[in-house]
Amino acid sequence: MHADVDVIVVGGGHAGTEAALAAARTGARTLLLTQNIETLGQMSCNPAIGGIGKSHLVREVDALGGAMALAADQAGIHFRILNSRKGPAVRATRAQADRQLYKAAIRHMLENQAGLSIFQQAVEDLIIEGDEIRGVVTHMGLEIRAKSVVLTVGTFLGGIVHVGMDSHPGGRMGDAPSNALADRLREMQFAVDRLKTGTPPRIDGSTIDYEDLESQPGDEPRPVMSYLSGPEDHPEQVSCHITHTNERTHEIIRAGLDRSPLYAGVIEGVGPRYCPSIEDKVVRFADKSSHQIFIEPEGLQTNEIYPNGISTSLPYDVQVELVRSIKGFENAHITRPGYAIEYDFFEPRELCPSLETKHVKGLFFAGQINGTTGYEEAAAQGLIAGLNAARRVQGKDFWAPKRNEAYIGVLIDDLITLGTREPYRMFTSRAEYRLTLRQDNADRRLTEMGRELGLVDDRRWRRYSEKCEQIESLEGELSQRFVLPGDNDIEVMLGQALSRENTLIDLLKRPEVNITDLVGVVSIAFTDTEVLEQVEIDCKYEGYIARQTEEIARIKAHQEMPLPQSLDYTEVKGLSNEVVQKLDQVRPATLGQASRISGVTPAAISLLMIFLKKTKKGSLQKTA
Amino acid sequence: MSSDGPSYSQDTIAAVATAPGRGGVGIVRVSGPGISTIARSVIGHLPKPRYASLVRFLGDDGTALDQGLALYFKGPDSFTGEDVLELQGHGGPVVLDMLLKRIVGLGARIAEPGEFSKRAFLNDKLDLTQAEAIADLISSGTAQAARSAMRSLEGRFSDLIAELLATVIEVRVFVEAAIDFPDEEVDYLGDDRVEKQLSDIRRRLKDVISEANLGALLSEGASVVLLGKPNAGKSSLMNRLTGRETSIVTHIPGTTRDIVGDIFQLDGIPLRLIDTAGIRRTGDAIETEGVRRAVAASEQADLVIAVVDASLDKPQQKLDLEELEAASGAGMVIVSNKIDLAGAGAYEGIAVSAKTGEGMEALKTNLKKHLGVDGSTESGFTARTRHVNALEQALAAVDKGHGELTRNGAGELLAEELRFCQRHLEEITGEFSADDLLGEIFSTFCIGK
């Protein structure tokens, strides 16, 4: 027997670690179960954290007290700002991470989190009584009881690894799948489907000729991931390199297609449209004579590199040939063959916004099990699932951000409302409030809530409060100080004469004026670049943000009106059969969620409102 | 018990509250939180609640559009429970249209079918027993509006909007790809392709708006299709209704081989009456095509008048009627024609004689009832106003986005405006989701690592 706990988290990947940390931070007695302690915080795919849409998620997890951004700063060996020349709303940060350092950072945080214990045990069964979870059974036959269980089993459920026409069961190359648990879940009422993803062959960097390859150094000044980090937290920095496939590479791939499990019909899972295998790219974009490959270092202590862009499940001999056809890789030695992996995921429309399953109370799902891909997407879900698993035990209402509050909200709402047919990853174009949801203001959007939820510690809270005070004080100063026509320094900066009196904030609204120059000219002593950045962005986006804020306020009442889970949609007068079917499948939690189901029209929403009001009035009259 | 708060809605809606056509008085009703701004701009002040005052309705340049009565009801003591303003002008579709546009320009939006009643119900102004009626109003009104929109979207206008939307989506594919996939090798915002397409979209939007404003593209009025077996007297009925000799009337079955249309006023309501070929199986290629077109026309119609020959025996009338019901694509009013003939007897429907004019008044009353021209449902007129408004908003968004790109190089703001532009066009055509857009990006570019 193992002592009872409040929350059990199954899986120690990016979802599992955030779930366990979040649950423990709110005071729940938490147990993290993993097949192998050595793989806690493992990056199974490429060694990078962040990117467009994704660093937004990482920052949000960070603003809520999560681990990913801090670990990325401690392990990051190359940092870049993407979209630096486009507006701040779409800027993103990407870090290449040293795998070993990343794992060490995550493990350190897990081991030192109060209220959290780690136990190496594979889970083979769930204990369910009635429609409620009671705990898990491990492969040793240990029964561990808990009030909430979070499953974050990644690609391990029914995982099959493919290299060419050979395939074998596996959760990741070198790790066993969780088939007993997969079978158990398949017996239950969850709707299950298959997805696939892949990785490229890894290469020994000492066999690469970098001489003629384009080098891409990190950015200076060096960006950071976490609101709490500085560049001094980073280890030694290295460059990435870029090379390309060529016509000969494509010929080799075409010649090997008959032995590709993708094209021979062996793989039934659906792969992502945005992360195609190299064989997919060559077939679908036949007129393109070359594809880009990023050579990403795996770490400071290893020569191994990750050639991002040639994910493949072609047989090993074809992999060797195609790799060696690429410039710089002529004598490359493959250290690990590329492979595709197929795995089970569960219909995410069967989840509540808290990420609790609708079928089993107290059972939460997070990460790839819900059909997503990406470390960042997994971490975001893990945090929310872990938090709500703990809140359930504590008898508190669940919390999840809304679409207008966070990319995490967009992610969860998309999953539970629209479901997914391919591994879901975040893009900024998925967010209708993109100008409000920026990576630079995730703390201003979420840290106060995080504090209230018990996720944010004193150190983060202090840093955040100071920053807010400074923003307020700088904004106050800029809107109160006037400059007059004839002010020489200002007119030199503008390159033209002032026609009338202006506040400094008015000047800042002009597209050509930047805040660093402005505070320099008027001798305001503010050095915190984060503060300057916030004030500038607030000012430049003012009109747009006001419009989005107005729109959010306008639809708020509808958005948040709850829909009873037991509602019989066939009783709502005037709804078409198609709409009834769709509502019945998703069983949305709110009217807002209902309105986002494709095919549910504004008129259908009006009919629902009338019905809800009528039901409420009716029950009022009865009780009166 | 908890309360739902004072109001469910934060926006202001407006609509013409009287039947379309040349009535004596036309009323524009406005409801929501924006009333005081609108009143101050259109009539110069917020009138004293519940007093009628004679005022001039001002356009945005300060000139008078019309003169009439203004009535202000302060919420919650109003029909909807919100602040309500009613402007009663001298009618006339053009004046009402201008007044409505002016109000929309001040931040209101055109009400959805049944929306005033919906708000009244949600704000406890109507009792429980009326819930069903409002639900009916919304669903039938929406079906009617969809039909009106479709009809106003016939042919060239529909093609133009669809092409415009396709171009907007194409630009968005490039703009969004540039934002979400900056590692790719080409910066699409940097080349002048996007700018050229933006100029092209602006030009085309302007053209469509000016044409739509001239009424050249959008048909006005409800459309009514005459459907019947050959020689049931459809053409005679049409001539009797319009008072003109539009259709060729002969006693040879199958004379009307194509579709013949005419516009006439039914007590001031413009109607497009469409005569069709008789429904029957035939070997004649031209006539078969005519029958196909008749069925197609009925599918786009607001209403079908099913004409049955009352001089036939009743079992035959029943068979004919069943055949028409199967062919018709819209709601039907059944008319039994030729009751002037000896031995004639109507099996079902309104008994008329196109020849003598007997029963025509009953038919007209019935038509008005079925067309819902009591102001409760959406007319083609409102559909047109809605469309023009959507197009103008789409143009404003493209203008602004174009400016953000060229003046400030702000691709993310261009993206924002293009999203709005697309949303306005979709008010006319229907939805294209964020995931559809990503799908377009992935099929256009080889993206991903």
XYZ file of N, CA, C and O in Angstrom, chain B residues 75-229:
620
model
N -35.352 53.461 -20.700
C -35.411 52.139 -20.089
C -35.450 52.262 -18.585
O -34.920 53.241 -18.050
N -36.062 51.367 -17.832
C -36.696 50.142 -18.344
C -38.148 50.350 -18.801
O -38.802 49.386 -19.136
N -38.631 51.594 -18.814
C -40.038 51.804 -19.201
C -40.174 51.955 -20.702
O -40.496 53.031 -21.206
N -39.868 50.895 -21.407
C -39.992 50.933 -22.860
C -40.346 49.535 -23.331
O -40.345 48.584 -22.545
N -40.592 49.415 -24.634
C -40.968 48.115 -25.191
C -39.887 47.060 -24.938
O -40.166 45.941 -24.512
N -38.623 47.437 -25.159
C -37.550 46.437 -25.014
C -36.979 46.404 -23.601
O -36.220 45.510 -23.271
N -37.329 47.403 -22.799
C -36.728 47.490 -21.473
C -35.432 48.280 -21.490
O -34.830 48.522 -20.454
N -34.965 48.637 -22.709
C -33.771 49.460 -22.844
C -34.211 50.868 -23.256
O -35.389 51.104 -23.493
N -33.264 51.791 -23.353
C -33.593 53.092 -23.932
C -34.033 52.880 -25.376
O -33.389 52.133 -26.125
N -35.148 53.512 -25.742
C -35.658 53.334 -27.106
C -35.928 54.707 -27.711
O -36.448 55.604 -27.044
N -35.536 54.852 -28.972
C -35.846 56.073 -29.706
C -36.635 55.689 -30.945
O -36.255 54.750 -31.658
N -37.743 56.386 -31.174
C -38.501 56.137 -32.397
C -38.550 57.408 -33.213
O -38.922 58.466 -32.710
N -38.160 57.304 -34.465
C -38.210 58.446 -35.363
C -39.269 58.159 -36.415
O -39.158 57.185 -37.158
N -40.305 58.986 -36.435
C -41.387 58.779 -37.406
C -41.263 59.819 -38.500
O -41.515 60.986 -38.275
N -40.872 59.351 -39.672
C -40.690 60.263 -40.786
C -41.806 60.108 -41.798
O -42.825 59.462 -41.531
N -41.590 60.672 -42.979
C -42.657 60.627 -43.967
C -42.544 59.434 -44.881
O -43.043 59.442 -45.994
N -41.890 58.430 -44.393
C -41.853 57.193 -45.162
C -40.961 57.320 -46.363
O -40.004 58.077 -46.350
N -41.307 56.581 -47.388
C -40.477 56.588 -48.575
C -39.235 55.762 -48.316
O -38.474 56.056 -47.391
N -39.051 54.710 -49.085
C -37.948 53.784 -48.824
C -36.586 54.478 -48.827
O -35.729 54.158 -48.007
N -36.379 55.439 -49.706
C -35.063 56.060 -49.826
C -34.725 56.872 -48.585
O -33.634 56.767 -48.030
N -35.721 57.650 -48.108
C -35.502 58.475 -46.930
C -35.242 57.607 -45.706
O -34.317 57.839 -44.923
N -36.055 56.555 -45.554
C -35.880 55.654 -44.412
C -34.504 54.996 -44.455
O -33.833 54.835 -43.443
N -34.103 54.629 -45.653
C -32.809 53.984 -45.830
C -31.690 54.926 -45.393
O -30.767 54.537 -44.673
N -31.803 56.198 -45.808
C -30.775 57.170 -45.446
C -30.742 57.401 -43.935
O -29.670 57.513 -43.334
N -31.921 57.447 -43.334
C -32.002 57.672 -41.902
C -31.393 56.492 -41.135
O -30.622 56.655 -40.190
N -31.717 55.290 -41.598
C -31.181 54.085 -40.961
C -29.655 54.053 -41.086
O -28.938 53.755 -40.129
N -29.181 54.407 -42.259
C -27.737 54.428 -42.497
C -27.036 55.421 -41.586
O -25.966 55.159 -41.052
N -27.668 56.556 -41.431
C -27.119 57.598 -40.572
C -26.979 57.071 -39.144
O -25.966 57.283 -38.481
N -28.006 56.336 -38.690
C -27.998 55.812 -37.323
C -26.951 54.704 -37.174
O -26.239 54.616 -36.177
N -26.831 53.889 -38.212
C -25.807 52.833 -38.197
C -24.416 53.472 -38.173
O -23.506 53.008 -37.484
N -24.291 54.594 -38.892
C -23.022 55.318 -38.896
C -22.635 55.839 -37.510
O -21.478 56.095 -37.226
N -23.635 55.965 -36.635
C -23.379 56.462 -35.280
C -23.183 55.327 -34.278
O -23.235 55.532 -33.069
N -22.994 54.119 -34.784
C -22.611 53.023 -33.896
C -23.673 51.959 -33.657
O -23.404 50.967 -32.999
N -24.870 52.147 -34.195
C -25.875 51.093 -34.039
C -25.623 50.031 -35.103
O -24.879 50.252 -36.048
N -26.235 48.864 -34.920
C -26.197 47.900 -36.018
C -27.627 47.523 -36.381
O -28.551 47.725 -35.583
N -27.795 47.007 -37.579
C -29.140 46.662 -38.032
C -29.624 45.432 -37.271
O -28.911 44.430 -37.160
N -30.826 45.514 -36.721
C -31.351 44.446 -35.867
C -31.540 43.151 -36.646
O -31.864 43.171 -37.832
N -31.329 42.045 -35.965
C -31.644 40.737 -36.531
C -33.159 40.556 -36.455
O -33.826 41.195 -35.648
N -33.682 39.632 -37.257
C -35.125 39.398 -37.189
C -35.557 39.029 -35.768
O -34.918 38.222 -35.115
N -36.603 39.681 -35.309
C -37.152 39.350 -33.990
C -36.334 39.876 -32.830
O -36.620 39.570 -31.672
N -35.314 40.676 -33.099
C -34.391 41.033 -32.024
C -34.994 42.001 -31.003
O -34.693 41.911 -29.816
N -35.860 42.920 -31.451
C -36.507 43.830 -30.496
C -37.347 43.024 -29.509
O -37.285 43.232 -28.303
N -38.114 42.075 -30.035
C -38.959 41.254 -29.167
C -38.108 40.392 -28.250
O -38.433 40.179 -27.087
N -37.003 39.895 -28.806
C -36.112 39.061 -28.002
C -35.615 39.845 -26.794
O -35.645 39.369 -25.660
N -35.184 41.079 -27.049
C -34.679 41.893 -25.940
C -35.784 42.176 -24.926
O -35.561 42.156 -23.720
N -36.984 42.455 -25.444
C -38.107 42.718 -24.554
C -38.341 41.525 -23.635
O -38.510 41.662 -22.422
N -38.284 40.339 -24.225
C -38.524 39.130 -23.428
C -37.425 38.924 -22.400
O -37.695 38.652 -21.229
N -36.173 39.081 -22.855
C -35.051 38.848 -21.936
C -35.026 39.873 -20.812
O -34.550 39.607 -19.721
N -35.593 41.045 -21.075
C -35.635 42.081 -20.040
C -36.960 42.093 -19.275
O -37.340 43.112 -18.703
N -37.656 40.960 -19.337
C -38.895 40.803 -18.570
C -40.013 41.759 -18.967
O -40.859 42.102 -18.144
N -40.017 42.206 -20.206
C -41.095 43.089 -20.635
C -42.248 42.299 -21.262
O -43.318 42.843 -21.487
N -41.986 41.052 -21.595
C -43.040 40.226 -22.174
C -43.195 39.002 -21.286
O -42.236 38.546 -20.682
N -44.400 38.444 -21.220
C -44.529 37.327 -20.283
C -44.233 35.995 -20.962
O -44.050 35.895 -22.160
N -44.171 34.992 -20.130
C -43.723 33.668 -20.506
C -44.451 33.110 -21.724
O -43.861 32.471 -22.582
N -45.751 33.380 -21.792
C -46.540 32.791 -22.881
C -46.075 33.291 -24.236
O -46.368 32.688 -25.257
N -45.336 34.403 -24.247
C -44.929 34.955 -25.536
C -43.586 34.390 -26.032
O -43.170 34.672 -27.138
N -42.952 33.578 -25.184
C -41.643 33.020 -25.557
C -41.719 32.250 -26.871
O -40.880 32.404 -27.759
N -42.781 31.416 -26.977
C -42.926 30.591 -28.180
C -43.062 31.463 -29.418
O -42.443 31.203 -30.442
N -43.870 32.504 -29.289
C -44.117 33.370 -30.434
C -42.824 34.046 -30.881
O -42.560 34.190 -32.080
N -41.987 34.425 -29.915
C -40.729 35.090 -30.266
C -39.778 34.095 -30.920
O -39.113 34.399 -31.901
N -39.750 32.876 -30.358
C -38.923 31.831 -30.964
C -39.338 31.621 -32.418
O -38.506 31.492 -33.313
N -40.666 31.598 -32.644
C -41.182 31.457 -34.015
C -40.705 32.595 -34.895
O -40.280 32.393 -36.028
N -40.826 33.800 -34.326
C -40.460 35.002 -35.069
C -38.993 34.933 -35.481
O -38.628 35.237 -36.606
N -38.155 34.479 -34.548
C -36.724 34.411 -34.841
C -36.451 33.361 -35.908
O -35.763 33.625 -36.887
N -37.040 32.173 -35.752
C -36.695 31.161 -36.750
C -37.323 31.435 -38.104
O -36.662 31.305 -39.125
N -38.596 31.868 -38.117
C -39.190 32.136 -39.425
C -38.567 33.398 -40.025
O -38.277 33.458 -41.216
N -38.324 34.384 -39.161
C -37.717 35.629 -39.627
C -36.337 35.385 -40.198
O -35.948 35.965 -41.200
N -35.586 34.472 -39.571
C -34.249 34.194 -40.047
C -34.286 33.465 -41.379
O -33.505 33.751 -42.285
N -35.232 32.533 -41.483
C -35.375 31.818 -42.751
C -35.727 32.811 -43.852
O -35.165 32.777 -44.954
N -36.639 33.726 -43.513
C -37.072 34.736 -44.473
C -35.898 35.653 -44.841
O -35.692 35.960 -46.012
N -35.116 36.023 -43.830
C -33.980 36.904 -44.080
C -32.952 36.200 -44.955
O -32.380 36.792 -45.870
N -32.735 34.926 -44.677
C -31.780 34.164 -45.472
C -32.231 34.137 -46.926
O -31.451 34.295 -47.859
N -33.546 33.961 -47.098
C -34.124 33.937 -48.434
C -33.953 35.303 -49.116
O -33.547 35.377 -50.269
N -34.256 36.358 -48.349
C -34.104 37.708 -48.891
C -32.659 37.951 -49.284
O -32.368 38.489 -50.348
N -31.747 37.530 -48.389
C -30.339 37.759 -48.657
C -29.931 37.002 -49.906
O -29.241 37.532 -50.773
N -30.392 35.774 -50.002
C -30.049 34.970 -51.159
C -30.557 35.617 -52.429
O -29.865 35.681 -53.433
N -31.782 36.102 -52.347
C -32.371 36.690 -53.537
C -31.615 37.957 -53.914
O -31.327 38.196 -55.075
N -31.270 38.741 -52.874
C -30.561 39.971 -53.179
C -29.154 39.646 -53.666
O -28.469 40.472 -54.226
N -28.748 38.416 -53.434
C -27.404 38.005 -53.816
C -27.355 37.270 -55.143
O -26.352 36.688 -55.480
N -28.464 37.242 -55.828
C -28.487 36.514 -57.086
C -27.388 36.961 -58.035
O -27.000 38.119 -58.048
N -26.972 36.039 -58.830
C -26.190 36.350 -60.011
C -24.914 37.125 -59.768
O -24.087 36.743 -58.959
N -24.810 38.255 -60.461
C -23.554 38.966 -60.546
C -23.084 39.480 -59.184
O -21.908 39.407 -58.858
N -24.007 39.997 -58.386
C -23.642 40.536 -57.085
C -22.990 39.447 -56.235
O -21.924 39.620 -55.659
N -23.638 38.299 -56.224
C -23.127 37.170 -55.467
C -21.725 36.783 -55.943
O -20.821 36.549 -55.138
N -21.550 36.749 -57.247
C -20.232 36.394 -57.795
C -19.186 37.409 -57.374
O -18.075 37.051 -56.984
N -19.551 38.689 -57.459
C -18.605 39.748 -57.103
C -18.152 39.635 -55.657
O -16.969 39.742 -55.355
N -19.109 39.399 -54.758
C -18.762 39.304 -53.338
C -17.909 38.069 -53.090
O -16.920 38.108 -52.350
N -18.288 36.969 -53.722
C -17.523 35.732 -53.538
C -16.090 35.923 -54.018
O -15.136 35.492 -53.366
N -15.922 36.604 -55.158
C -14.570 36.849 -55.682
C -13.789 37.772 -54.753
O -12.607 37.555 -54.498
N -14.476 38.791 -54.254
C -13.831 39.716 -53.314
C -13.345 38.982 -52.069
O -12.208 39.142 -51.632
N -14.231 38.152 -51.535
C -13.881 37.408 -50.327
C -12.676 36.510 -50.605
O -11.759 36.413 -49.797
N -12.686 35.880 -51.777
C -11.560 34.998 -52.133
C -10.256 35.789 -52.164
O -9.221 35.325 -51.680
N -10.305 37.006 -52.723
C -9.084 37.819 -52.786
C -8.640 38.235 -51.388
O -7.451 38.224 -51.076
N -9.620 38.609 -50.543
C -9.269 38.999 -49.174
C -8.603 37.823 -48.454
O -7.583 37.978 -47.777
N -9.164 36.644 -48.626
C -8.581 35.465 -47.969
C -7.179 35.196 -48.518
O -6.255 34.880 -47.773
N -7.023 35.381 -49.828
C -5.709 35.169 -50.436
C -4.667 36.115 -49.814
O -3.566 35.698 -49.475
N -5.036 37.385 -49.654
C -4.099 38.328 -49.034
C -3.833 37.921 -47.593
O -2.701 37.961 -47.126
N -4.901 37.529 -46.908
C -4.709 37.128 -45.509
C -3.771 35.934 -45.400
O -2.997 35.831 -44.461
N -3.863 35.018 -46.367
C -2.967 33.858 -46.361
C -1.518 34.339 -46.347
O -0.698 33.862 -45.576
N -1.212 35.352 -47.167
C 0.158 35.861 -47.225
C 0.527 36.626 -45.958
O 1.600 36.447 -45.399
N -0.400 37.468 -45.507
C -0.109 38.296 -44.342
C 0.045 37.427 -43.087
O 1.003 37.573 -42.320
N -0.879 36.500 -42.898
C -0.817 35.647 -41.717
C 0.384 34.697 -41.783
O 1.003 34.401 -40.775
N 0.697 34.227 -42.974
C 1.859 33.343 -43.113
C 3.126 34.102 -42.743
O 4.020 33.574 -42.087
N 3.194 35.365 -43.153
C 4.370 36.174 -42.835
C 4.507 36.337 -41.323
O 5.606 36.385 -40.790
N 3.375 36.396 -40.629
C 3.408 36.587 -39.182
C 3.681 35.278 -38.444
O 4.534 35.217 -37.558
N 2.970 34.221 -38.826
C 3.093 32.974 -38.070
C 4.295 32.129 -38.484
O 4.695 31.221 -37.762
N 4.884 32.409 -39.646
C 6.000 31.587 -40.122
C 7.167 32.444 -40.588
O 7.548 32.407 -41.758
N 7.763 33.212 -39.681
C 8.813 34.148 -40.088
C 10.111 33.443 -40.492
O 10.982 34.063 -41.092
N 10.241 32.143 -40.179
C 11.462 31.435 -40.559
C 11.484 31.089 -42.038
O 12.509 30.695 -42.572
N 10.329 31.186 -42.676
C 10.297 30.843 -44.092
C 11.102 31.875 -44.852
O 11.369 32.964 -44.365
N 11.449 31.526 -46.089
C 12.501 32.307 -46.721
C 12.059 33.630 -47.352
O 12.878 34.486 -47.605
N 10.767 33.787 -47.592
C 10.319 35.023 -48.224
C 9.485 35.832 -47.230
O 8.672 35.276 -46.504
N 9.707 37.145 -47.180
C 8.843 37.990 -46.352
C 7.762 38.587 -47.240
O 8.006 39.518 -47.988
N 6.572 38.018 -47.135
C 5.502 38.417 -48.058
C 5.014 39.841 -47.816
O 4.431 40.457 -48.681
N 5.245 40.339 -46.586
C 4.820 41.713 -46.324
C 5.751 42.689 -47.015
O 5.376 43.811 -47.331
N 6.990 42.240 -47.252
C 7.983 43.128 -47.839
C 7.794 43.335 -49.336
O 8.035 44.420 -49.849
N 7.346 42.286 -50.050
C 7.202 42.496 -51.500
C 5.919 43.266 -51.790
O 5.059 43.414 -50.924
N 5.790 43.789 -52.984
C 4.665 44.697 -53.233
C 3.394 43.967 -53.662
O 2.384 44.566 -53.953
N 3.440 42.641 -53.643
C 2.293 41.855 -54.040
C 1.076 42.159 -53.154
O -0.037 42.377 -53.631
N 1.328 42.172 -51.831
C 0.241 42.423 -50.893
C -0.356 43.805 -51.138
O -1.574 43.979 -51.180
N 0.521 44.784 -51.344
C 0.011 46.137 -51.559
C -0.831 46.246 -52.821
O -1.876 46.889 -52.827
N -0.376 45.580 -53.870
C -1.149 45.595 -55.119
C -2.523 44.980 -54.904
O -3.533 45.496 -55.365
N -2.541 43.863 -54.182
C -3.830 43.200 -53.950
C -4.754 44.071 -53.100
O -5.955 44.101 -53.329
N -4.167 44.795 -52.146
C -4.981 45.673 -51.309
C -5.623 46.777 -52.149
O -6.810 47.064 -52.019
N -4.827 47.367 -53.038
C -5.378 48.417 -53.903
C -6.500 47.845 -54.757
O -7.537 48.475 -54.963
N -6.275 46.642 -55.234
C -7.267 45.985 -56.074
C -8.570 45.743 -55.290
O -9.669 46.020 -55.777
N -8.437 45.285 -54.054
C -9.628 45.027 -53.230
C -10.388 46.334 -52.982
O -11.615 46.378 -53.085
N -9.642 47.397 -52.687
C -10.303 48.684 -52.431
C -11.095 49.138 -53.644
O -12.240 49.563 -53.533
N -10.457 49.041 -54.809
C -11.125 49.490 -56.031
C -12.395 48.681 -56.261
O -13.475 49.215 -56.509
N -12.277 47.372 -56.119
C -13.441 46.528 -56.386
C -14.553 46.754 -55.364
O -15.736 46.749 -55.703
N -14.174 46.946 -54.083
C -15.193 47.220 -53.066
C -15.942 48.510 -53.389
O -17.166 48.575 -53.306
N -15.167 49.529 -53.789
C -15.811 50.807 -54.115
C -16.803 50.639 -55.265
O -17.905 51.174 -55.228
N -16.376 49.890 -56.286
C -17.271 49.655 -57.435
C -18.559 48.967 -56.999
O -19.654 49.372 -57.379
N -18.407 47.897 -56.201
C -19.602 47.154 -55.794
C -20.522 48.038 -54.966
O -21.736 48.020 -55.138
N -19.926 48.847 -54.077
C -20.757 49.701 -53.221
C -21.527 50.716 -54.068
O -22.732 50.899 -53.881
N -20.850 51.324 -55.025
C -21.573 52.346 -55.783
C -22.659 51.695 -56.644
O -23.750 52.216 -56.769
N -22.362 50.539 -57.194
C -23.402 49.847 -57.965
C -24.572 49.439 -57.082
O -25.728 49.581 -57.448
N -24.227 48.928 -55.884
C -25.288 48.479 -54.980
C -26.143 49.654 -54.542
O -27.362 49.550 -54.450
N -25.487 50.802 -54.302
C -26.229 51.985 -53.910
C -27.178 52.449 -55.007
O -28.237 52.977 -54.750
N -26.772 52.261 -56.252
C -27.642 52.640 -57.359
C -28.763 51.634 -57.554
O -29.653 51.833 -58.358
N -28.692 50.544 -56.824
C -29.749 49.543 -56.941
C -29.612 48.702 -58.176
O -30.517 47.955 -58.543
N -28.480 48.817 -58.853
C -28.331 48.107 -60.113
C -28.135 46.613 -59.910
O -28.480 45.818 -60.777
N -27.575 46.256 -58.761
C -27.254 44.840 -58.581
C -28.215 44.108 -57.678
O -28.403 42.914 -57.783
N -28.819 44.863 -56.788
C -29.653 44.191 -55.807
C -31.116 44.326 -56.181
O -31.611 45.416 -56.381
N -31.767 43.215 -56.243
C -33.176 43.295 -56.587
C -33.940 43.725 -55.356
O -33.587 43.409 -54.235
N -35.006 44.448 -55.610
C -35.769 44.962 -54.495
C -37.117 44.271 -54.438
O -37.646 43.826 -55.446
N -37.674 44.210 -53.288
C -39.004 43.651 -53.152
C -38.978 42.138 -53.070
O -38.014 41.497 -53.436
N -40.090 41.601 -52.572
C -40.194 40.164 -52.442
C -40.434 39.540 -53.811
O -40.954 40.180 -54.713
N -40.012 38.304 -53.963
C -40.288 37.676 -55.256
C -41.320 36.566 -55.086
O -41.274 35.786 -54.144
N -42.275 36.580 -56.008
C -43.384 35.628 -55.966
C -43.399 34.881 -57.287
O -43.372 35.485 -58.349
N -43.376 33.569 -57.209
C -43.328 32.759 -58.427
C -44.675 32.069 -58.640
O -45.254 31.509 -57.712
N -45.145 32.165 -59.859
C -46.378 31.464 -60.237
C -46.002 30.088 -60.745
O -45.185 29.946 -61.651
N -46.579 29.067 -60.126
C -46.265 27.702 -60.517
C -47.586 26.996 -60.814
O -48.558 27.166 -60.079
N -47.615 26.231 -61.874
C -48.848 25.517 -62.151
C -48.674 24.540 -63.296
O -47.638 24.549 -63.976
N -49.658 23.685 -63.492
C -49.632 22.780 -64.638
C -49.891 23.633 -65.886
O -50.429 24.734 -65.803
